[in-house]
Amino acid sequence: MASTTTGSYTLPEIRHSFDLTQDQRMIRDMVREFALAEVQPLAHEIDEEHRFPHETWKKIVGLGLPGIPFPEEYGGSNGGTLAYCLAVEELSRVCASTGLTLAAHVSLGTYPIYKWGSERLRNLYVPKLIAGEFMGAYGLTEPNAGSDSGGTQTTALRQGNEYVLNGAKCFITNANYAGTFICTAVTDPKLGPKGISAFVVPRETPGFSVEPGEHKLGMRGSDWASLVFQDARIPSDNLLGPEGEGFKTFMKTLEGGRISIAALSLGIAQGAYDVAMKYAQDREAFGKKLSDQQAVQFKLANMALEIEASRHLVYHAARLKDADQVYGKEAAMAKLFASETAMRVTYEAIQIHGGYGYSREYPVERMWRDAKLCVIGEGTSEIQRLIISRSILKGAKAV
Ligand SMILES: Cc1cc2nc3c(=O)[nH]c(=O)nc-3n(C[C@H](O)[C@H](O)[C@H](O)COP(=O)(O)OP(=O)(O)OC[C@H]3O[C@@H](n4cnc5c(N)ncnc54)[C@H](O)[C@@H]3O)c2cc1C
């Protein structure tokens, strides 16, 4: 049996052909060290126990990771999207649940308030979210509206200085520990998606409750739950952006969020490759190492190739966002390719481990289960193909 075990493996150095800045390298190396020392040892346990690792989250906040992409005036470090993606990638390389917790908190729970919130909402909530006083969650998906989120059924009726919300959301990451929930609701049913608005719903809102989520295939160390609104009253000031712009705001939020899910996918793929490579070099069959068998070498070559291509797409999309350029198509491409790469690489990593790969003793089966989220969350692979095809066809018509 090979020496690679869930509890102890080292991470080989990745040789980047990218010109990362000194600050970006520093963040990547710091998170890598932290991930190995503090996150990896818990990865198996939190998956088995379906447990949210509060102790790890506190340390992540202590390292300032939730503030990486935000300006200093809110308590952030102004490090940019790429540095933030490097942090998500490194965490996910050893524990995807932990990467998802950070990605959902930053890209979905905090960024929309920073980007579209009034000055009051920004000042009230963004510093607290960055300082980890509470977590942020994002409620778009409903029992009858996921990919087709224009079909949102939750309603928000204006009554004086308040909105009264009724409806439900499901599969909401970080919901059990969130202090703020960014949610969509229909303010004018006659207008279709243009009648959807976005709101910041504080946890203590009367008529609002968080209900237990379903058991999950993977990402079991990440929290999720359902949201229920029964005449939930929030101040009209908690509208995020103008009334009727909520659908647009959420779609823009998802564009950014997709880059972090792409980074998460890249981390999972890299992590699975790391352990498969080590296993192939340790394990012998037919009198030689697995890594000396050409069929295994070809698997490793394909894995390395797709990971390298994913890294190019992910960092490119992050750099476009950092440069304030249009990045919707590139974010969709990065998310689609990196998440499908994570599925293929984790599948092959299990294959290289043979029967041991199928056992819970090795991390590759967890990585495979975790990777499945990446082809579903923040827009399924089918939806990414729709976004890409619409974008390229629009471009083709313009030529
Ligand atoms: C672990 C996890 C965490 C999540 N966290 C959050 C969260 O924090 N906040 C949140 O709001 N949501 C969250 N989600 C929900 C997630 O975003 C949705 O599950 C996803 O968008 C798909 O929606 P759905 O589940 O309703 O599937 P559906 O929309 O019903 O899709 C079912 C299938 O039909 C396909 N399909 C649908 N429409 C089309 C089409 N037009 N063309 C081709 N194929 C199509 C889909 O690709 C999919 O394969 C999370 C989900 C998971 C699994």
CSV table of C-alpha atoms and ligand atoms in Angstrom, one decimal:
chain,number,residue,atom,x,y,z
A,1,MET,CA,0.0,0.0,0.0
A,2,ALA,CA,1.3,3.5,-0.8
A,3,SER,CA,2.3,5.9,1.9
A,4,THR,CA,-0.1,8.6,0.8
A,5,THR,CA,-2.9,8.9,3.4
A,6,THR,CA,-5.7,11.4,4.1
A,7,GLY,CA,-3.9,12.8,7.1
A,8,SER,CA,-0.4,13.4,5.7
A,9,TYR,CA,0.7,14.4,2.3
A,10,THR,CA,2.9,17.2,1.2
A,11,LEU,CA,2.1,19.6,-1.7
A,12,PRO,CA,4.6,19.6,-4.5
A,13,GLU,CA,5.6,23.0,-5.8
A,14,ILE,CA,3.6,24.3,-8.8
A,15,ARG,CA,5.7,26.0,-11.4
A,16,HIS,CA,3.7,29.0,-12.6
A,17,SER,CA,4.4,30.3,-16.0
A,18,PHE,CA,2.4,33.4,-14.9
A,19,ASP,CA,4.0,36.6,-13.8
A,20,LEU,CA,2.4,36.9,-10.4
A,21,THR,CA,3.3,40.0,-8.5
A,22,GLN,CA,5.3,39.8,-5.3
A,23,ASP,CA,2.2,40.5,-3.3
A,24,GLN,CA,0.2,37.8,-5.1
A,25,ARG,CA,3.0,35.3,-4.5
A,26,MET,CA,3.1,36.2,-0.9
A,27,ILE,CA,-0.6,35.7,-0.4
A,28,ARG,CA,-0.5,32.4,-2.3
A,29,ASP,CA,2.4,31.1,-0.2
A,30,MET,CA,0.9,32.3,3.0
A,31,VAL,CA,-2.4,30.6,2.3
A,32,ARG,CA,-0.6,27.4,1.1
A,33,GLU,CA,1.3,27.1,4.3
A,34,PHE,CA,-1.9,27.8,6.3
A,35,ALA,CA,-3.9,25.3,4.3
A,36,LEU,CA,-1.4,22.5,4.8
A,37,ALA,CA,-1.0,23.2,8.5
A,38,GLU,CA,-4.5,24.0,9.6
A,39,VAL,CA,-7.0,23.1,6.9
A,40,GLN,CA,-5.8,19.8,5.4
A,41,PRO,CA,-5.7,17.9,8.8
A,42,LEU,CA,-9.4,18.6,9.3
A,43,ALA,CA,-10.6,18.0,5.7
A,44,HIS,CA,-11.5,14.3,6.1
A,45,GLU,CA,-13.1,14.8,9.5
A,46,ILE,CA,-15.4,17.7,8.6
A,47,ASP,CA,-16.5,15.8,5.5
A,48,GLU,CA,-17.3,12.6,7.5
A,49,GLU,CA,-19.1,14.5,10.2
A,50,HIS,CA,-20.9,17.1,8.0
A,51,ARG,CA,-19.4,19.7,10.3
A,52,PHE,CA,-18.7,23.4,9.7
A,53,PRO,CA,-15.2,24.1,10.9
A,54,HIS,CA,-15.8,27.3,13.0
A,55,GLU,CA,-12.2,27.0,14.3
A,56,THR,CA,-10.8,27.2,10.7
A,57,TRP,CA,-13.1,30.1,9.8
A,58,LYS,CA,-11.9,32.2,12.7
A,59,LYS,CA,-8.3,31.6,11.5
A,60,ILE,CA,-9.2,32.5,7.9
A,61,VAL,CA,-10.7,35.8,9.2
A,62,GLY,CA,-7.6,36.3,11.3
A,63,LEU,CA,-5.4,36.0,8.2
A,64,GLY,CA,-7.6,38.7,6.5
A,65,LEU,CA,-8.7,36.5,3.6
A,66,PRO,CA,-12.3,37.8,3.4
A,67,GLY,CA,-10.9,41.3,2.9
A,68,ILE,CA,-8.4,40.6,0.0
A,69,PRO,CA,-10.4,42.1,-2.9
A,70,PHE,CA,-11.9,45.0,-0.9
A,71,PRO,CA,-10.5,48.5,-0.3
A,72,GLU,CA,-8.7,49.4,2.9
A,73,GLU,CA,-11.4,51.9,4.0
A,74,TYR,CA,-13.7,48.9,4.7
A,75,GLY,CA,-11.0,46.8,6.4
A,76,GLY,CA,-9.8,45.0,3.2
A,77,SER,CA,-6.3,44.8,1.8
A,78,ASN,CA,-7.0,45.9,-1.8
A,79,GLY,CA,-5.3,42.8,-3.1
A,80,GLY,CA,-7.5,42.3,-6.1
A,81,THR,CA,-9.5,39.4,-7.7
A,82,LEU,CA,-6.4,37.3,-8.7
A,83,ALA,CA,-4.9,37.3,-5.2
A,84,TYR,CA,-8.3,36.3,-3.8
A,85,CYS,CA,-8.6,33.5,-6.4
A,86,LEU,CA,-5.1,32.3,-5.4
A,87,ALA,CA,-6.4,32.0,-1.8
A,88,VAL,CA,-9.5,30.1,-2.8
A,89,GLU,CA,-7.4,27.8,-5.0
A,90,GLU,CA,-4.9,27.0,-2.3
A,91,LEU,CA,-7.6,26.3,0.3
A,92,SER,CA,-9.5,24.1,-2.2
A,93,ARG,CA,-6.4,22.2,-3.0
A,94,VAL,CA,-6.7,20.5,0.4
A,95,CYS,CA,-10.3,21.1,1.4
A,96,ALA,CA,-12.9,22.3,-1.2
A,97,SER,CA,-15.5,22.9,1.5
A,98,THR,CA,-13.3,25.5,3.1
A,99,GLY,CA,-12.6,27.1,-0.3
A,100,LEU,CA,-16.4,27.3,-0.9
A,101,THR,CA,-17.1,28.9,2.4
A,102,LEU,CA,-14.6,31.7,1.6
A,103,ALA,CA,-15.8,32.0,-2.0
A,104,ALA,CA,-19.5,32.3,-1.1
A,105,HIS,CA,-18.8,34.7,1.8
A,106,VAL,CA,-16.7,37.0,-0.4
A,107,SER,CA,-18.1,36.9,-3.9
A,108,LEU,CA,-21.8,36.3,-3.0
A,109,GLY,CA,-22.3,37.5,0.5
A,110,THR,CA,-20.1,40.6,0.6
A,111,TYR,CA,-19.3,41.9,-2.9
A,112,PRO,CA,-22.9,42.8,-4.0
A,113,ILE,CA,-23.2,45.1,-0.9
A,114,TYR,CA,-19.9,46.7,-1.6
A,115,LYS,CA,-20.6,47.1,-5.3
A,116,TRP,CA,-24.3,48.0,-5.4
A,117,GLY,CA,-25.2,48.9,-1.8
A,118,SER,CA,-26.1,52.5,-0.7
A,119,GLU,CA,-23.4,54.2,1.4
A,120,ARG,CA,-25.4,53.4,4.5
A,121,LEU,CA,-25.6,49.6,3.6
A,122,ARG,CA,-21.9,49.6,2.6
A,123,ASN,CA,-20.7,51.2,5.8
A,124,LEU,CA,-23.1,49.2,8.0
A,125,TYR,CA,-22.3,45.7,6.7
A,126,VAL,CA,-19.1,45.5,4.6
A,127,PRO,CA,-16.6,46.2,7.4
A,128,LYS,CA,-18.4,43.6,9.7
A,129,LEU,CA,-18.4,41.0,6.9
A,130,ILE,CA,-14.7,41.5,6.2
A,131,ALA,CA,-13.9,41.4,10.0
A,132,GLY,CA,-15.9,38.2,10.2
A,133,GLU,CA,-18.4,39.5,12.8
A,134,PHE,CA,-20.9,37.3,10.9
A,135,MET,CA,-21.0,35.5,7.5
A,136,GLY,CA,-22.7,36.6,4.3
A,137,ALA,CA,-25.1,34.5,2.3
A,138,TYR,CA,-26.8,35.0,-1.1
A,139,GLY,CA,-30.3,33.7,-1.8
A,140,LEU,CA,-31.2,33.4,-5.5
A,141,THR,CA,-32.2,29.8,-5.9
A,142,GLU,CA,-35.8,28.8,-5.0
A,143,PRO,CA,-37.5,25.4,-5.0
A,144,ASN,CA,-39.0,26.2,-8.4
A,145,ALA,CA,-36.4,28.6,-9.9
A,146,GLY,CA,-32.7,27.8,-10.2
A,147,SER,CA,-31.1,28.2,-13.6
A,148,ASP,CA,-34.3,30.0,-14.6
A,149,SER,CA,-33.9,32.6,-11.8
A,150,GLY,CA,-36.0,35.1,-13.9
A,151,GLY,CA,-38.9,32.9,-12.7
A,152,THR,CA,-38.3,34.0,-9.0
A,153,GLN,CA,-41.5,33.5,-7.0
A,154,THR,CA,-40.6,35.2,-3.8
A,155,THR,CA,-42.5,38.5,-3.6
A,156,ALA,CA,-41.7,41.9,-2.0
A,157,LEU,CA,-44.6,44.3,-1.6
A,158,ARG,CA,-43.9,47.9,-0.7
A,159,GLN,CA,-45.9,49.1,2.3
A,160,GLY,CA,-44.9,52.6,3.5
A,161,ASN,CA,-41.2,52.5,4.5
A,162,GLU,CA,-41.0,48.8,4.4
A,163,TYR,CA,-41.0,45.8,2.0
A,164,VAL,CA,-43.0,42.7,3.0
A,165,LEU,CA,-41.4,39.5,1.7
A,166,ASN,CA,-43.0,36.1,1.2
A,167,GLY,CA,-41.5,33.0,-0.3
A,168,ALA,CA,-38.6,30.6,0.1
A,169,LYS,CA,-35.0,30.0,-1.0
A,170,CYS,CA,-33.0,26.8,-1.0
A,171,PHE,CA,-29.4,25.5,-1.1
A,172,ILE,CA,-28.1,28.7,0.4
A,173,THR,CA,-24.4,28.4,1.4
A,174,ASN,CA,-23.3,29.8,4.8
A,175,ALA,CA,-27.0,30.4,5.7
A,176,ASN,CA,-26.8,29.0,9.3
A,177,TYR,CA,-24.1,31.4,10.3
A,178,ALA,CA,-24.9,34.4,8.2
A,179,GLY,CA,-25.9,37.8,9.6
A,180,THR,CA,-27.0,39.2,6.2
A,181,PHE,CA,-28.7,37.5,3.3
A,182,ILE,CA,-28.8,39.1,-0.1
A,183,CYS,CA,-32.0,38.0,-1.7
A,184,THR,CA,-34.1,38.5,-4.8
A,185,ALA,CA,-37.8,39.0,-4.8
A,186,VAL,CA,-40.5,40.2,-7.3
A,187,THR,CA,-41.5,43.8,-6.7
A,188,ASP,CA,-43.6,44.0,-9.9
A,189,PRO,CA,-44.9,40.7,-11.4
A,190,LYS,CA,-46.0,42.4,-14.6
A,191,LEU,CA,-42.4,43.1,-15.7
A,192,GLY,CA,-40.9,39.6,-15.6
A,193,PRO,CA,-37.1,39.7,-14.8
A,194,LYS,CA,-37.3,43.5,-14.9
A,195,GLY,CA,-39.7,43.3,-11.9
A,196,ILE,CA,-37.2,41.6,-9.7
A,197,SER,CA,-35.3,43.5,-7.0
A,198,ALA,CA,-32.5,42.7,-4.6
A,199,PHE,CA,-32.5,43.2,-0.9
A,200,VAL,CA,-30.2,42.9,2.1
A,201,VAL,CA,-32.2,40.9,4.7
A,202,PRO,CA,-30.7,41.0,8.2
A,203,ARG,CA,-30.9,37.7,10.1
A,204,GLU,CA,-33.0,39.2,12.9
A,205,THR,CA,-35.8,40.3,10.5
A,206,PRO,CA,-39.2,39.4,11.9
A,207,GLY,CA,-41.0,36.8,9.8
A,208,PHE,CA,-37.7,35.5,8.4
A,209,SER,CA,-36.2,32.1,9.3
A,210,VAL,CA,-33.4,29.8,8.3
A,211,GLU,CA,-34.5,26.1,8.0
A,212,PRO,CA,-32.2,23.0,7.8
A,213,GLY,CA,-30.8,22.1,4.4
A,214,GLU,CA,-30.8,18.6,2.8
A,215,HIS,CA,-28.0,16.1,3.2
A,216,LYS,CA,-25.3,16.7,0.6
A,217,LEU,CA,-23.3,14.5,-1.7
A,218,GLY,CA,-20.1,16.6,-1.2
A,219,MET,CA,-19.0,19.9,0.2
A,220,ARG,CA,-20.1,18.5,3.6
A,221,GLY,CA,-17.8,20.8,5.6
A,222,SER,CA,-19.6,23.8,4.0
A,223,ASP,CA,-22.8,25.0,5.4
A,224,TRP,CA,-26.1,25.4,3.6
A,225,ALA,CA,-29.8,25.9,4.5
A,226,SER,CA,-33.1,27.1,3.3
A,227,LEU,CA,-34.7,30.5,3.8
A,228,VAL,CA,-38.3,31.2,4.6
A,229,PHE,CA,-40.1,34.5,4.4
A,230,GLN,CA,-43.5,34.8,6.0
A,231,ASP,CA,-44.5,38.5,5.9
A,232,ALA,CA,-40.9,39.3,6.6
A,233,ARG,CA,-40.6,43.1,7.0
A,234,ILE,CA,-37.4,44.9,6.0
A,235,PRO,CA,-36.8,48.7,5.8
A,236,SER,CA,-37.1,50.0,2.2
A,237,ASP,CA,-33.5,51.3,2.6
A,238,ASN,CA,-32.4,47.7,2.4
A,239,LEU,CA,-33.1,47.7,-1.3
A,240,LEU,CA,-29.8,46.8,-3.1
A,241,GLY,CA,-29.5,49.0,-6.1
A,242,PRO,CA,-32.7,50.5,-7.8
A,243,GLU,CA,-36.0,48.7,-7.7
A,244,GLY,CA,-36.3,46.3,-10.7
A,245,GLU,CA,-32.6,46.0,-11.2
A,246,GLY,CA,-32.2,43.0,-8.9
A,247,PHE,CA,-32.0,40.4,-11.6
A,248,LYS,CA,-29.3,42.4,-13.4
A,249,THR,CA,-27.4,42.9,-10.1
A,250,PHE,CA,-27.5,39.2,-9.4
A,251,MET,CA,-26.4,38.2,-12.8
A,252,LYS,CA,-23.4,40.5,-12.5
A,253,THR,CA,-22.6,39.1,-9.1
A,254,LEU,CA,-22.6,35.6,-10.5
A,255,GLU,CA,-20.2,36.7,-13.3
A,256,GLY,CA,-17.6,37.5,-10.5
A,257,GLY,CA,-18.6,34.5,-8.4
A,258,ARG,CA,-17.9,32.2,-11.3
A,259,ILE,CA,-14.2,33.2,-11.3
A,260,SER,CA,-14.0,32.1,-7.7
A,261,ILE,CA,-15.8,28.8,-8.4
A,262,ALA,CA,-13.4,28.3,-11.3
A,263,ALA,CA,-10.5,28.9,-8.8
A,264,LEU,CA,-12.1,26.4,-6.4
A,265,SER,CA,-12.4,23.9,-9.2
A,266,LEU,CA,-8.7,24.5,-10.2
A,267,GLY,CA,-7.7,23.9,-6.5
A,268,ILE,CA,-9.7,20.6,-6.4
A,269,ALA,CA,-8.1,19.4,-9.7
A,270,GLN,CA,-4.6,20.3,-8.5
A,271,GLY,CA,-5.1,18.6,-5.2
A,272,ALA,CA,-6.4,15.4,-6.8
A,273,TYR,CA,-3.5,15.4,-9.2
A,274,ASP,CA,-1.0,15.9,-6.4
A,275,VAL,CA,-2.1,12.8,-4.5
A,276,ALA,CA,-2.6,10.7,-7.7
A,277,MET,CA,1.0,11.6,-8.8
A,278,LYS,CA,2.4,10.6,-5.4
A,279,TYR,CA,0.4,7.4,-5.4
A,280,ALA,CA,1.5,6.4,-8.9
A,281,GLN,CA,5.1,6.9,-7.8
A,282,ASP,CA,4.7,4.8,-4.6
A,283,ARG,CA,2.5,1.9,-5.7
A,284,GLU,CA,3.8,-1.0,-7.6
A,285,ALA,CA,2.0,-3.4,-10.0
A,286,PHE,CA,3.5,-6.1,-12.3
A,287,GLY,CA,7.0,-5.4,-10.8
A,288,LYS,CA,7.1,-1.7,-11.5
A,289,LYS,CA,5.8,1.6,-10.3
A,290,LEU,CA,2.4,2.7,-11.6
A,291,SER,CA,4.1,5.8,-12.9
A,292,ASP,CA,6.3,3.6,-15.1
A,293,GLN,CA,3.2,2.2,-16.8
A,294,GLN,CA,2.5,4.2,-20.0
A,295,ALA,CA,-1.3,4.1,-19.5
A,296,VAL,CA,-0.9,5.8,-16.2
A,297,GLN,CA,1.6,8.2,-17.5
A,298,PHE,CA,-0.9,9.3,-20.2
A,299,LYS,CA,-3.6,9.8,-17.6
A,300,LEU,CA,-1.2,12.0,-15.6
A,301,ALA,CA,-0.2,13.9,-18.7
A,302,ASN,CA,-3.9,14.7,-19.6
A,303,MET,CA,-4.5,15.8,-16.0
A,304,ALA,CA,-1.5,18.1,-16.0
A,305,LEU,CA,-2.5,19.5,-19.4
A,306,GLU,CA,-6.1,20.3,-18.4
A,307,ILE,CA,-5.0,21.8,-15.0
A,308,GLU,CA,-2.5,24.1,-16.8
A,309,ALA,CA,-5.1,25.2,-19.3
A,310,SER,CA,-7.6,25.8,-16.5
A,311,ARG,CA,-5.1,27.9,-14.6
A,312,HIS,CA,-4.6,30.1,-17.7
A,313,LEU,CA,-8.4,30.6,-18.1
A,314,VAL,CA,-9.0,31.3,-14.4
A,315,TYR,CA,-6.1,33.8,-14.0
A,316,HIS,CA,-7.0,35.5,-17.2
A,317,ALA,CA,-10.6,36.1,-16.1
A,318,ALA,CA,-9.5,37.4,-12.8
A,319,ARG,CA,-7.0,39.7,-14.4
A,320,LEU,CA,-9.8,41.1,-16.7
A,321,LYS,CA,-11.9,41.8,-13.7
A,322,ASP,CA,-9.0,43.5,-11.9
A,323,ALA,CA,-8.4,45.6,-15.0
A,324,ASP,CA,-12.1,46.7,-15.0
A,325,GLN,CA,-12.7,45.1,-18.4
A,326,VAL,CA,-15.7,43.1,-19.6
A,327,TYR,CA,-15.2,39.5,-18.3
A,328,GLY,CA,-18.6,37.7,-18.4
A,329,LYS,CA,-17.7,35.3,-21.3
A,330,GLU,CA,-14.2,34.7,-19.9
A,331,ALA,CA,-15.6,34.0,-16.4
A,332,ALA,CA,-18.1,31.5,-17.9
A,333,MET,CA,-15.3,29.8,-19.9
A,334,ALA,CA,-13.0,29.6,-16.9
A,335,LYS,CA,-15.8,28.2,-14.7
A,336,LEU,CA,-17.0,25.7,-17.4
A,337,PHE,CA,-13.5,24.4,-18.3
A,338,ALA,CA,-12.0,24.3,-14.8
A,339,SER,CA,-15.1,22.6,-13.2
A,340,GLU,CA,-15.3,20.0,-15.9
A,341,THR,CA,-11.5,19.5,-15.6
A,342,ALA,CA,-12.0,19.0,-11.8
A,343,MET,CA,-14.6,16.3,-12.6
A,344,ARG,CA,-12.3,14.5,-15.1
A,345,VAL,CA,-9.1,14.8,-12.9
A,346,THR,CA,-10.8,13.6,-9.7
A,347,TYR,CA,-12.3,10.7,-11.7
A,348,GLU,CA,-8.9,9.7,-13.0
A,349,ALA,CA,-7.3,10.2,-9.6
A,350,ILE,CA,-9.7,7.6,-8.2
A,351,GLN,CA,-8.9,5.3,-11.1
A,352,ILE,CA,-5.1,5.6,-10.5
A,353,HIS,CA,-5.7,4.7,-6.8
A,354,GLY,CA,-7.8,1.6,-7.8
A,355,GLY,CA,-9.8,0.1,-4.9
A,356,TYR,CA,-8.1,2.4,-2.4
A,357,GLY,CA,-9.5,5.4,-4.4
A,358,TYR,CA,-13.0,4.1,-3.8
A,359,SER,CA,-12.4,3.9,-0.1
A,360,ARG,CA,-13.0,6.7,2.3
A,361,GLU,CA,-9.4,6.3,3.6
A,362,TYR,CA,-8.0,8.3,0.7
A,363,PRO,CA,-9.0,11.9,-0.2
A,364,VAL,CA,-9.7,11.4,-3.9
A,365,GLU,CA,-13.3,10.2,-3.5
A,366,ARG,CA,-14.1,13.2,-1.4
A,367,MET,CA,-12.5,15.5,-4.0
A,368,TRP,CA,-14.7,13.8,-6.7
A,369,ARG,CA,-17.8,14.4,-4.7
A,370,ASP,CA,-16.8,18.0,-4.0
A,371,ALA,CA,-16.0,18.7,-7.6
A,372,LYS,CA,-19.6,17.8,-8.6
A,373,LEU,CA,-20.8,21.1,-7.0
A,374,CYS,CA,-18.6,23.1,-9.3
A,375,VAL,CA,-20.5,21.9,-12.5
A,376,ILE,CA,-23.8,22.9,-10.8
A,377,GLY,CA,-23.4,25.9,-8.5
A,378,GLU,CA,-23.4,29.5,-9.8
A,379,GLY,CA,-24.8,28.3,-13.1
A,380,THR,CA,-24.6,24.7,-14.4
A,381,SER,CA,-22.3,23.7,-17.2
A,382,GLU,CA,-25.3,23.9,-19.6
A,383,ILE,CA,-25.9,27.5,-18.5
A,384,GLN,CA,-22.2,28.4,-19.0
A,385,ARG,CA,-22.5,27.1,-22.5
A,386,LEU,CA,-25.6,29.2,-23.1
A,387,ILE,CA,-23.7,32.3,-21.8
A,388,ILE,CA,-20.7,31.6,-24.0
A,389,SER,CA,-22.7,30.9,-27.1
A,390,ARG,CA,-24.8,34.0,-26.7
A,391,SER,CA,-21.7,36.1,-26.2
A,392,ILE,CA,-19.8,34.7,-29.3
A,393,LEU,CA,-22.9,34.8,-31.5
A,394,LYS,CA,-23.5,38.5,-30.5
A,395,GLY,CA,-19.9,39.1,-31.4
A,396,ALA,CA,-20.2,37.3,-34.7
A,397,LYS,CA,-23.3,39.4,-35.7
A,398,ALA,CA,-21.4,42.6,-34.9
A,399,VAL,CA,-18.5,41.8,-37.3
B,1,LIG,C1,-23.5,22.9,-2.8
B,1,LIG,C2,-24.4,24.0,-3.4
B,1,LIG,C3,-24.4,25.3,-2.9
B,1,LIG,C4,-25.2,26.2,-3.4
B,1,LIG,N1,-25.2,27.5,-2.9
B,1,LIG,C5,-26.1,28.4,-3.4
B,1,LIG,C6,-26.2,29.7,-2.8
B,1,LIG,O1,-25.4,30.1,-1.9
B,1,LIG,N2,-27.1,30.6,-3.3
B,1,LIG,C7,-28.0,30.3,-4.2
B,1,LIG,O2,-28.8,31.1,-4.6
B,1,LIG,N3,-28.0,29.0,-4.8
B,1,LIG,C8,-27.1,28.1,-4.4
B,1,LIG,N4,-27.0,26.8,-5.0
B,1,LIG,C9,-28.0,26.5,-6.0
B,1,LIG,C10,-27.4,26.4,-7.4
B,1,LIG,O3,-27.0,27.6,-7.9
B,1,LIG,C11,-28.5,25.8,-8.3
B,1,LIG,O4,-28.7,24.4,-7.9
B,1,LIG,C12,-28.1,25.8,-9.8
B,1,LIG,O5,-28.1,27.1,-10.2
B,1,LIG,C13,-29.1,25.0,-10.6
B,1,LIG,O6,-30.4,25.3,-10.4
B,1,LIG,P1,-31.5,24.1,-10.0
B,1,LIG,O7,-30.9,23.3,-8.9
B,1,LIG,O8,-32.8,24.7,-9.8
B,1,LIG,O9,-31.5,23.2,-11.3
B,1,LIG,P2,-32.4,23.4,-12.6
B,1,LIG,O10,-32.4,24.9,-13.0
B,1,LIG,O11,-33.7,22.8,-12.4
B,1,LIG,O12,-31.6,22.6,-13.7
B,1,LIG,C14,-31.8,21.2,-13.8
B,1,LIG,C15,-31.0,20.7,-15.0
B,1,LIG,O13,-31.5,21.3,-16.2
B,1,LIG,C16,-30.6,22.0,-16.9
B,1,LIG,N5,-31.1,23.2,-17.6
B,1,LIG,C17,-32.0,24.1,-17.0
B,1,LIG,N6,-32.3,25.0,-17.9
B,1,LIG,C18,-31.6,24.7,-19.0
B,1,LIG,C19,-31.5,25.3,-20.3
B,1,LIG,N7,-32.1,26.5,-20.6
B,1,LIG,N8,-30.7,24.7,-21.3
B,1,LIG,C20,-30.0,23.6,-21.0
B,1,LIG,N9,-30.1,23.0,-19.8
B,1,LIG,C21,-30.9,23.5,-18.8
B,1,LIG,C22,-29.5,22.4,-15.9
B,1,LIG,O14,-28.3,22.6,-16.5
B,1,LIG,C23,-29.5,21.2,-15.0
B,1,LIG,O15,-28.7,20.2,-15.6
B,1,LIG,C24,-26.1,25.9,-4.5
B,1,LIG,C25,-26.2,24.6,-5.0
B,1,LIG,C26,-25.3,23.6,-4.5
B,1,LIG,C27,-25.4,22.2,-5.0
